[in-house]
Tab-separated table of C-alpha atoms in Angstrom:
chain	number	residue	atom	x	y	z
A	202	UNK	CA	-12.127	15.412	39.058
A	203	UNK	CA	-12.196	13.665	35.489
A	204	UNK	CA	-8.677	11.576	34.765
A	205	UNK	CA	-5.574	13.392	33.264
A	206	UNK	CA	-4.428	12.346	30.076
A	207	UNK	CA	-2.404	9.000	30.492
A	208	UNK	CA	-0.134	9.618	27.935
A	209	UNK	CA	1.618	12.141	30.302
A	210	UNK	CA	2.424	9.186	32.034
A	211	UNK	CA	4.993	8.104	29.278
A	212	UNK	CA	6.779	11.733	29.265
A	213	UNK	CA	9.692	12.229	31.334
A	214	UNK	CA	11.456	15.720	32.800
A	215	UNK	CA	14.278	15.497	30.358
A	216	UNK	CA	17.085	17.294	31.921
A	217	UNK	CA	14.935	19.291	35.118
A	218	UNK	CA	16.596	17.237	37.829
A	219	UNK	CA	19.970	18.479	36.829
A	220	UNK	CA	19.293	21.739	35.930
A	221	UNK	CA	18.164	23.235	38.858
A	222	UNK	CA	20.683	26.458	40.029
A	223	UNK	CA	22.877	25.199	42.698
A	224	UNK	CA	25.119	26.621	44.829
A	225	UNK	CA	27.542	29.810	43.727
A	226	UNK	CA	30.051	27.206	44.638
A	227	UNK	CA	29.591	24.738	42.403
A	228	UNK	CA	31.274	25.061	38.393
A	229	UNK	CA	27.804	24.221	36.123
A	230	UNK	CA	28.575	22.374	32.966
A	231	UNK	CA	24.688	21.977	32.368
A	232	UNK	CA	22.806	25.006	30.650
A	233	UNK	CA	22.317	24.424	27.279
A	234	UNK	CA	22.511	28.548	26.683
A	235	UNK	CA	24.500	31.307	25.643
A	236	UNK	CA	26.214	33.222	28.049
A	237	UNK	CA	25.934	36.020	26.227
A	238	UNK	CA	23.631	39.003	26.762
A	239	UNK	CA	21.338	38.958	23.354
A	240	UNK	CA	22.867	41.557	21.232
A	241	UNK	CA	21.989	45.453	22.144
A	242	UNK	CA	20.273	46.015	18.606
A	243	UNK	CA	18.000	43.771	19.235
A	244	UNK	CA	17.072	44.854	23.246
A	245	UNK	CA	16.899	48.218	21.679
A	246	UNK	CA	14.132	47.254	18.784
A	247	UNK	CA	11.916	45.626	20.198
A	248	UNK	CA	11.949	48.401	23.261
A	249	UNK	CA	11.130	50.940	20.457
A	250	UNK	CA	8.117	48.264	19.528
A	251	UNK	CA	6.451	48.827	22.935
A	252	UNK	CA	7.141	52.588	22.104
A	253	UNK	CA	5.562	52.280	19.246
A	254	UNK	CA	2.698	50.961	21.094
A	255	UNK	CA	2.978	47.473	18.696
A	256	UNK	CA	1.036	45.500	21.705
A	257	UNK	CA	-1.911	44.375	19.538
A	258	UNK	CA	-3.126	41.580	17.569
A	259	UNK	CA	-1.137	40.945	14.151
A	260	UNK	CA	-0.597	38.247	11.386
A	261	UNK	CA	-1.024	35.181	12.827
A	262	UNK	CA	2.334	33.202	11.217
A	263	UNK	CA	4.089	36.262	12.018
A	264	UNK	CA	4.626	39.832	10.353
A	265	UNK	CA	5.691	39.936	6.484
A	266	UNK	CA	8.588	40.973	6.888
A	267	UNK	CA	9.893	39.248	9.367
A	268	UNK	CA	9.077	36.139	7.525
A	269	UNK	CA	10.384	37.223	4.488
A	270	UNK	CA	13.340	37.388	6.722
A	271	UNK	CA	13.104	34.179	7.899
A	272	UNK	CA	13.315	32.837	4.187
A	273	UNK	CA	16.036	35.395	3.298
A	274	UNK	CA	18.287	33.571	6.299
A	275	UNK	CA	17.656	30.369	5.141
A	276	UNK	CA	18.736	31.016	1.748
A	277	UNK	CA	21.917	30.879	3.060
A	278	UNK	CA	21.719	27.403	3.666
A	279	UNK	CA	20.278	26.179	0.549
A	280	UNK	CA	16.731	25.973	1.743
A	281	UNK	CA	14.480	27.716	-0.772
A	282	UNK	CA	10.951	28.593	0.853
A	283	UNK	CA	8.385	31.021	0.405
A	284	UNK	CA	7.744	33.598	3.198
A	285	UNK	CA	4.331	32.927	3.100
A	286	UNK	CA	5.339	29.248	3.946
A	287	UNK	CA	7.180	30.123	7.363
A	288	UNK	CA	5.158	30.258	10.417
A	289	UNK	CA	7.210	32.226	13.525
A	290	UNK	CA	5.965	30.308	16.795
A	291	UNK	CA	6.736	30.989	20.591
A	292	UNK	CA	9.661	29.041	20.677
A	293	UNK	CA	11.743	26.173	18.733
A	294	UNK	CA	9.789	23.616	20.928
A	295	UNK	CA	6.971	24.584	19.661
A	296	UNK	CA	7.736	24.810	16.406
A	297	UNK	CA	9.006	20.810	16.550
A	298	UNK	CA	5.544	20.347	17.934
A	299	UNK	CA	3.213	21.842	15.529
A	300	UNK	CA	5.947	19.949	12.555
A	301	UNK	CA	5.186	16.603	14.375
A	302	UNK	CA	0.856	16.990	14.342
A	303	UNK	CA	0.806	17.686	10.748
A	304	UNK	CA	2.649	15.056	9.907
A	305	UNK	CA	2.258	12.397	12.403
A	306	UNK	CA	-0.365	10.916	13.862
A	307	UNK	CA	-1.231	8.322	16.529
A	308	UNK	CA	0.558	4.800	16.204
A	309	UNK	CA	3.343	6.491	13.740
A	310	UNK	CA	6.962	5.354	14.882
A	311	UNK	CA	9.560	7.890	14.510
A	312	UNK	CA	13.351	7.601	14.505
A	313	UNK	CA	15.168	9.365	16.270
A	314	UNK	CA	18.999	9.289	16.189
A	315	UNK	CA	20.168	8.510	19.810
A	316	UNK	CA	21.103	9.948	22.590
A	317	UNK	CA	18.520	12.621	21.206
A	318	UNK	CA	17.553	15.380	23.163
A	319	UNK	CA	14.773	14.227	25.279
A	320	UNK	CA	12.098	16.690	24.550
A	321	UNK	CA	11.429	14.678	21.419
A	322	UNK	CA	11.028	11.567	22.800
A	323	UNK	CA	7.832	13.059	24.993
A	324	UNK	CA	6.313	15.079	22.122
A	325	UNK	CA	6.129	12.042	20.012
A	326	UNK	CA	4.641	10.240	23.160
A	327	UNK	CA	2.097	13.258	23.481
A	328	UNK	CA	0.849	12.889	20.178
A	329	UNK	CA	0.281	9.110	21.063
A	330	UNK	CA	3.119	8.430	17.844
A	331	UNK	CA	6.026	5.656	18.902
A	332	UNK	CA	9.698	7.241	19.114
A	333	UNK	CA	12.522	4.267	17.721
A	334	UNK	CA	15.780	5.104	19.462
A	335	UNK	CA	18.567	4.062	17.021
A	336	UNK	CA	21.882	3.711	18.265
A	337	UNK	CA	24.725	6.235	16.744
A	338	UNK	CA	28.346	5.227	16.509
A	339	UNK	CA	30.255	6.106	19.539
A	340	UNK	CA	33.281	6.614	17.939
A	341	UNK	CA	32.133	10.450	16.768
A	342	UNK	CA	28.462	10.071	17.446
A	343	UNK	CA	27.694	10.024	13.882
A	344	UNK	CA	25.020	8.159	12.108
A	345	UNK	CA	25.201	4.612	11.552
A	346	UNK	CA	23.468	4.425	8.341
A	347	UNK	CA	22.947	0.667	7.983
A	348	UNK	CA	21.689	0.462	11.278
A	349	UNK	CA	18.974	3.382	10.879
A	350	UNK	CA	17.893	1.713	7.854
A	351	UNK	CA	17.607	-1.397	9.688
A	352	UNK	CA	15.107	0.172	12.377
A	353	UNK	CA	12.785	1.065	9.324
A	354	UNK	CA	9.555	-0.729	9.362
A	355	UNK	CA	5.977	0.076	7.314
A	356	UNK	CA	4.989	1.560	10.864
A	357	UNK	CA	7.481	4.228	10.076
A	358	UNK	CA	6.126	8.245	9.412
A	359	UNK	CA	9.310	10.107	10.084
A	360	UNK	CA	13.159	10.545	10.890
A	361	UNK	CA	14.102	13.651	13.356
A	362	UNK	CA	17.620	15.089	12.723
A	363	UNK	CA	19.180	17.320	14.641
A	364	UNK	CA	22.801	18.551	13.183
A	365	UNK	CA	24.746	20.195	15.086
A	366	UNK	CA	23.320	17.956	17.480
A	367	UNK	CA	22.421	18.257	21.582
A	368	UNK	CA	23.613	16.396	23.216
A	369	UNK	CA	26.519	14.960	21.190
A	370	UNK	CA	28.114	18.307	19.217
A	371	UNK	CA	28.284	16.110	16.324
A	372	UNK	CA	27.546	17.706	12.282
A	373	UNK	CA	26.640	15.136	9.890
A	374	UNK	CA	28.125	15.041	6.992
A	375	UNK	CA	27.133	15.808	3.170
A	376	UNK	CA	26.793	12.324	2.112
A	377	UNK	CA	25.265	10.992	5.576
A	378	UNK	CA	22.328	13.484	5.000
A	379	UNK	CA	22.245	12.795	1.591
A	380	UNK	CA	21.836	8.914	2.166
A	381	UNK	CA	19.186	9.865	4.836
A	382	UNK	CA	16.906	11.494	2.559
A	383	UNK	CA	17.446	8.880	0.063
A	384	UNK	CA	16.230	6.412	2.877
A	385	UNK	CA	13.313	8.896	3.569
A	386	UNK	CA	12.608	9.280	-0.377
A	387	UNK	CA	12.460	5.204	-0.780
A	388	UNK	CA	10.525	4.191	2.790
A	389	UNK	CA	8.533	7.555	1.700
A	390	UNK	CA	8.752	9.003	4.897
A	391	UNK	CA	9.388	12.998	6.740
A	392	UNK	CA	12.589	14.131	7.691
A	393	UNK	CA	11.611	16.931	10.948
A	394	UNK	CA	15.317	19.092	10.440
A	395	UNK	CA	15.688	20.973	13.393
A	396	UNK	CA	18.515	23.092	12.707
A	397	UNK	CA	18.318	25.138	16.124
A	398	UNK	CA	22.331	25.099	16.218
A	399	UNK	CA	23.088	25.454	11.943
A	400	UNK	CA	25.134	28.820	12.751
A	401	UNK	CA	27.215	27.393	15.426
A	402	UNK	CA	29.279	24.867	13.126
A	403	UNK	CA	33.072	24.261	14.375
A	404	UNK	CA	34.178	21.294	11.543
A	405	UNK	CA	34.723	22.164	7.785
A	406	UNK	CA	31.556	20.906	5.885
A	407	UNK	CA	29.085	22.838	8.011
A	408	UNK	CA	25.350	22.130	8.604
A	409	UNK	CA	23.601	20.625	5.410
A	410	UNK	CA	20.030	20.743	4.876
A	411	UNK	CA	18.409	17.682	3.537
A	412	UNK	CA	16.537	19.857	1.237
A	413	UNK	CA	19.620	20.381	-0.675
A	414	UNK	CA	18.787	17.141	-2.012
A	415	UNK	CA	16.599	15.522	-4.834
A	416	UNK	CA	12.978	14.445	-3.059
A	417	UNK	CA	14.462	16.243	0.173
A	418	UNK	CA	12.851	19.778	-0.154
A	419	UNK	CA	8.563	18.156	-0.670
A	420	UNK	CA	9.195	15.776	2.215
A	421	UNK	CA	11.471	17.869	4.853
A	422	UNK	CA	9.997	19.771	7.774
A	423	UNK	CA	12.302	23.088	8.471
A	424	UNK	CA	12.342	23.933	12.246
A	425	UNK	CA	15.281	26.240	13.939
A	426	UNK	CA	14.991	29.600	15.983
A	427	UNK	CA	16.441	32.240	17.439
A	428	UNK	CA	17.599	30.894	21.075
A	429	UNK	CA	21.499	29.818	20.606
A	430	UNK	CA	22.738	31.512	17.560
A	431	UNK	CA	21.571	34.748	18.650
A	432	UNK	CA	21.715	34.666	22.534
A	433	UNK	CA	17.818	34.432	22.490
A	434	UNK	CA	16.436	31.599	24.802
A	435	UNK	CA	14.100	33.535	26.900
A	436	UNK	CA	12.923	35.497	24.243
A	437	UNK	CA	10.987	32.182	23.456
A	438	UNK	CA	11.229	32.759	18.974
A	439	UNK	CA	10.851	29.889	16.415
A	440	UNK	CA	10.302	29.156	12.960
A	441	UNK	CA	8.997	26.936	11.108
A	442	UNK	CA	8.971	25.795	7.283
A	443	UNK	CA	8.339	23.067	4.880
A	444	UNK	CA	5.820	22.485	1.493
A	445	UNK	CA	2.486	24.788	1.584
A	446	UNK	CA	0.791	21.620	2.005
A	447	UNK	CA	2.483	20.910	5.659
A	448	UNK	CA	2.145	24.341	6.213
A	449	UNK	CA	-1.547	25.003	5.387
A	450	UNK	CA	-1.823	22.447	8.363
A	451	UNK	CA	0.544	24.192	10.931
A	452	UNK	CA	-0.975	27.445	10.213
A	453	UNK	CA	-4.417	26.006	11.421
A	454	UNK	CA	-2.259	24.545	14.600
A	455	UNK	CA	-1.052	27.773	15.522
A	456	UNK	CA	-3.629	29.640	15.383
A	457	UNK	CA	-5.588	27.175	17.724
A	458	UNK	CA	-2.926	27.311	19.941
A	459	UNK	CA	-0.871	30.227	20.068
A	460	UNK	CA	-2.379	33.123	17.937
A	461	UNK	CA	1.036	34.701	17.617
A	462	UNK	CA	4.262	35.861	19.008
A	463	UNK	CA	4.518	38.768	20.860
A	464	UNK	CA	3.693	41.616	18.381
A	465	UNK	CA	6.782	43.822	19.652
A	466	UNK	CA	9.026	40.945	19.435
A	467	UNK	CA	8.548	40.629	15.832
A	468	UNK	CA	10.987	43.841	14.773
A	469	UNK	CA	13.569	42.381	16.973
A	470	UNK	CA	13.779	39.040	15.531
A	471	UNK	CA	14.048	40.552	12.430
A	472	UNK	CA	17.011	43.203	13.437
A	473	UNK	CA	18.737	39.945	14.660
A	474	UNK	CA	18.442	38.156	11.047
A	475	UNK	CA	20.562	40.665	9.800
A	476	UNK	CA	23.349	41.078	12.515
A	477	UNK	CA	26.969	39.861	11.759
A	478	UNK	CA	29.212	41.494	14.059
A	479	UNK	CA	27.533	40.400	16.917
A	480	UNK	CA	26.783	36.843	16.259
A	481	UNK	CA	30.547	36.099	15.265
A	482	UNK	CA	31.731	37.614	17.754
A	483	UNK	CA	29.960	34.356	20.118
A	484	UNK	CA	30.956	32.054	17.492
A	485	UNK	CA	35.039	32.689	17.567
A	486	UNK	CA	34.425	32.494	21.614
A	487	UNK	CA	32.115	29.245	21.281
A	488	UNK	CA	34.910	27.609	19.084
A	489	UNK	CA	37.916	29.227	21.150
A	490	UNK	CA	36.003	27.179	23.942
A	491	UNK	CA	35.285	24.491	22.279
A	492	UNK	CA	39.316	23.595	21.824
A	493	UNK	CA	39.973	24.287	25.264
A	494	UNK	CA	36.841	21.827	26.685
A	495	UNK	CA	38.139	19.224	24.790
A	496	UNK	CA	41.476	19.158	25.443
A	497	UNK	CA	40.496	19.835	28.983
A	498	UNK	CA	37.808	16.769	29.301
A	499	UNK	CA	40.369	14.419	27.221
A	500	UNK	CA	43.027	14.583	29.658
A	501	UNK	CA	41.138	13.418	32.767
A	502	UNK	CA	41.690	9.747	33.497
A	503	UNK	CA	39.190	7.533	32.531
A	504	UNK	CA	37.302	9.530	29.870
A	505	UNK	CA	37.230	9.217	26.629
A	506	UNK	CA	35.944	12.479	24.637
A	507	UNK	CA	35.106	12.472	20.800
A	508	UNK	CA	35.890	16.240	19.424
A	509	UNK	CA	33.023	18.175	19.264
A	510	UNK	CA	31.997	19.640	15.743
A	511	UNK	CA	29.305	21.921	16.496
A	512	UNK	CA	26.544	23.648	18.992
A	513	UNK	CA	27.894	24.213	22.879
A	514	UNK	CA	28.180	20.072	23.835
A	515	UNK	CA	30.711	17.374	24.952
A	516	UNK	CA	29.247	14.277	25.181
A	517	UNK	CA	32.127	12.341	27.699
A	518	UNK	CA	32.209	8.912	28.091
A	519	UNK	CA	32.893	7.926	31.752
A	520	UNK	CA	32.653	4.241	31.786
A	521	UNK	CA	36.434	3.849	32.174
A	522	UNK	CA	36.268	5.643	35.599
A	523	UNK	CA	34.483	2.465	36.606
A	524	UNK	CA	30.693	4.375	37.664
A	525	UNK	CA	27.682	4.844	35.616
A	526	UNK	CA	26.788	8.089	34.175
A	527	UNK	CA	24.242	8.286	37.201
A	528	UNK	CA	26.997	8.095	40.123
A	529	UNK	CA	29.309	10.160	38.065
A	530	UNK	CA	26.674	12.878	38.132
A	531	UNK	CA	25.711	12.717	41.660
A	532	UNK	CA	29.240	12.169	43.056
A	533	UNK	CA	30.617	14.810	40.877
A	534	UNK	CA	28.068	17.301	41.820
A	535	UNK	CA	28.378	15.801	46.124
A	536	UNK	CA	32.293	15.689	46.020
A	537	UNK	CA	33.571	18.035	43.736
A	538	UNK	CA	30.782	20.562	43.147
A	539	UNK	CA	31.221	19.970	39.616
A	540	UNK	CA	27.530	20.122	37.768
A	541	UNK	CA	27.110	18.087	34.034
A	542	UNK	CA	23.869	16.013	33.128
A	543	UNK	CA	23.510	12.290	33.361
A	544	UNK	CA	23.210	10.757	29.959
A	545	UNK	CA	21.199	7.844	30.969
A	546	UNK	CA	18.236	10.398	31.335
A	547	UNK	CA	17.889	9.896	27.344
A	548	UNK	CA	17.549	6.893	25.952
A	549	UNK	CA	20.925	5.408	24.279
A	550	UNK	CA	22.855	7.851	26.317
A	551	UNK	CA	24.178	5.045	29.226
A	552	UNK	CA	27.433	5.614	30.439
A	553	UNK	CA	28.053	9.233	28.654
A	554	UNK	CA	27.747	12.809	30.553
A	555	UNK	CA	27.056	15.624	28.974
A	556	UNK	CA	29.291	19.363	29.327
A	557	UNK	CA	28.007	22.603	27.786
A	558	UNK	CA	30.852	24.524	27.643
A	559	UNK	CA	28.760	28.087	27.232
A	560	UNK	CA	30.944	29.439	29.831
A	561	UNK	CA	33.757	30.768	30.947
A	562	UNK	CA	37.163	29.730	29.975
A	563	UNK	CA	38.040	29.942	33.186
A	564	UNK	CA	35.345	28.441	34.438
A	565	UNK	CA	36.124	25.069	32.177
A	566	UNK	CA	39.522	25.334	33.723
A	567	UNK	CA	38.317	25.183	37.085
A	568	UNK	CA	35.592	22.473	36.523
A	569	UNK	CA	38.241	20.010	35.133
A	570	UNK	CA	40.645	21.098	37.985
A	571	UNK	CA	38.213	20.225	40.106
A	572	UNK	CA	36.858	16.652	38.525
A	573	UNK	CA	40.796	15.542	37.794
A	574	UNK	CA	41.475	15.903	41.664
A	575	UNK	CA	38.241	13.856	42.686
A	576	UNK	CA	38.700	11.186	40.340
A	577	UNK	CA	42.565	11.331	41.261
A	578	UNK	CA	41.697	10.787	44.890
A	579	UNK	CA	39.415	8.382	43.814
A	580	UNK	CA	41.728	5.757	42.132
């Protein structure tokens, strides 16, 4: 049997360890989803798809109109493409994959702004480019601009941002993503947005778009999807967007790779563009949530919590409690059947935990309950 491609040696699990289902005893402060059933009119469209018998080969980068759509919603945002620049791909994921082989290639370093979610870390290794792990402040998790310009070398291709950001719930500001394209205008490099969590913004300046800025728009790869704004993970729905010239490339990726989404799928996404109701409806309960998590985390001894700003995440820092982020996991999980992710399992993320709060209030409740009276007995 011929040898499997070493670079899958360099490409971790991310968060699999600690997301497996454990018992119905145990209060999970891990899954990065909704808990939300994805809205009716959007079960109910793509069941009238199947109906419709729409099971059969279609437009490659996705239907017309659905991309049309896709540029219609990101108009809202201040990001001016042409449908017949947005490719819809099975999944965000892959989406951030196909943006990262047309634009990088093998030997490329790319920063990434860390504790990043780890599934970037192992595409960049797959495509045999060189993540650079630069440090954010922990005060608020924010960028630390003189450092990321610091970490800039001729080696470098591209900078990933990620705003509202997993794991950290921070939103960049205005002028940080304004001096980041600047950096990516002079060094001439890509910025890879992904803007997964843009609709699920808790602070007052919202998510900006680096193409909102002068030499942003030619350089800046779009990527977001339909998985947390719109309850939508399984569905497995991306997009895609960025200058025809990127995008000539990407088609060519998809269609070696994927084809296309599921045809009936396609009407579905699209209802979901145009819902309101439904997706602020999850919004006031993400941000009702989001006050009641922090409080909640903040008043357990030992941890120190910056306020969230956006997407479903806490990141905690537990170093006061006197264990790593490792035996806080596993102890937490052993002695108080409390369930949250280990930041050490990204890079930059030592001595941090990270809490989705996508669930119940009560459930948050409980979960601290629990974790203040094992780290109580602890002391």
């Amino acid at each position: 049997m011929p040898e499997l491609n070493p670079k899958l040696d360099l490409v971790g699990s991310g968060f699999a360890a600690f997301l497996a289902p454990p018992g119905p005893e145990v209060v999970r402060f891990t899954v990065g989803q909704p808990d939300f059933d994805t809205p009716l009119p959007v079960v109910d469209a793509a069941k009238a798809a199947l109906d419709r018998g729409e099971t059969t080969y279609t437009r490659p980068q996705g239907s017309e109109t659905l991309c049309l759509a896709v540029a219609e919603h990101l108009k809202k945002f201040n990001i001016h493409t042409n449908a017949n620049d947005v490719v819809v791909t099975p999944g965000c994921k892959q989406a951030l994959l196909y943006g990262m082989m047309a634009t990088i290639g093998a030997g490329d370093e790319v920063l990434l702004l860390s504790p990043a979610w780890p599934s970037y870390d192992g595409m960049i290794r797959l495509i045999g480019g060189i993540p650079v792990h630069v440090p954010v402040k922990r005060e608020d998790y924010h960028p630390d601009l003189d450092i990321l310009r610091a970490h800039i070398t001729p080696k470098t291709k591209a900078i990933i941002l990620n705003s509202p950001n997993n794991p950290t719930g921070a939103v960049y500001t205005h002028e940080e993503t304004k001096a980041i394209v600047q950096m990516a205008v002079e060094h001439d490099l890509w910025i890879l947005d992904d803007m997964i969590y843009s609709t699920l913004v808790w602070s007052d300046g919202g998510y900006t778009s680096p193409c909102e800025f002068e030499g942003g728009a030619e350089r800046t790869v779009t990527i977001g999807g339909w998985s947390k704004g719109w309850a939508m993970t399984g569905w497995r729905l991306g997009w895609i967007t960025a200058s025809a010239r990127v995008m000539d490339g990407v088609k060519k990726i998809n269609v070696s790779s994927a084809t296309h989404v599921a045809t009936f799928l396609m009407p579905a996404a699209e209802i979901a563009l145009g819902l309101t109701e439904e997706v602020e409806i999850m919004n006031d309960s993400f941000r009702a949530r989001r006050t009641v998590a922090h409080e909640a985390f903040s008043s357990l001894p030992g941890i120190v919590v910056p306020k969230p700003e956006g997407a479903f995440y806490i990141l905690c820092d537990v170093t006061g409690t006197g264990m790593t982020d490792m035996e806080f996991a596993t102890k937490a999980l052993e002695e108080a059947a409390v369930q949250v992710i280990p930041g050490s399992l990204m890079q930059g993320g030592e001595g941090l935990i990270r809490v989705s709060y996508a669930t119940s209030i009560e459930n948050i409740h409980e979960g601290v309950r629990r974790l203040r009276e094992w780290l109580e007995n602890r002391a």
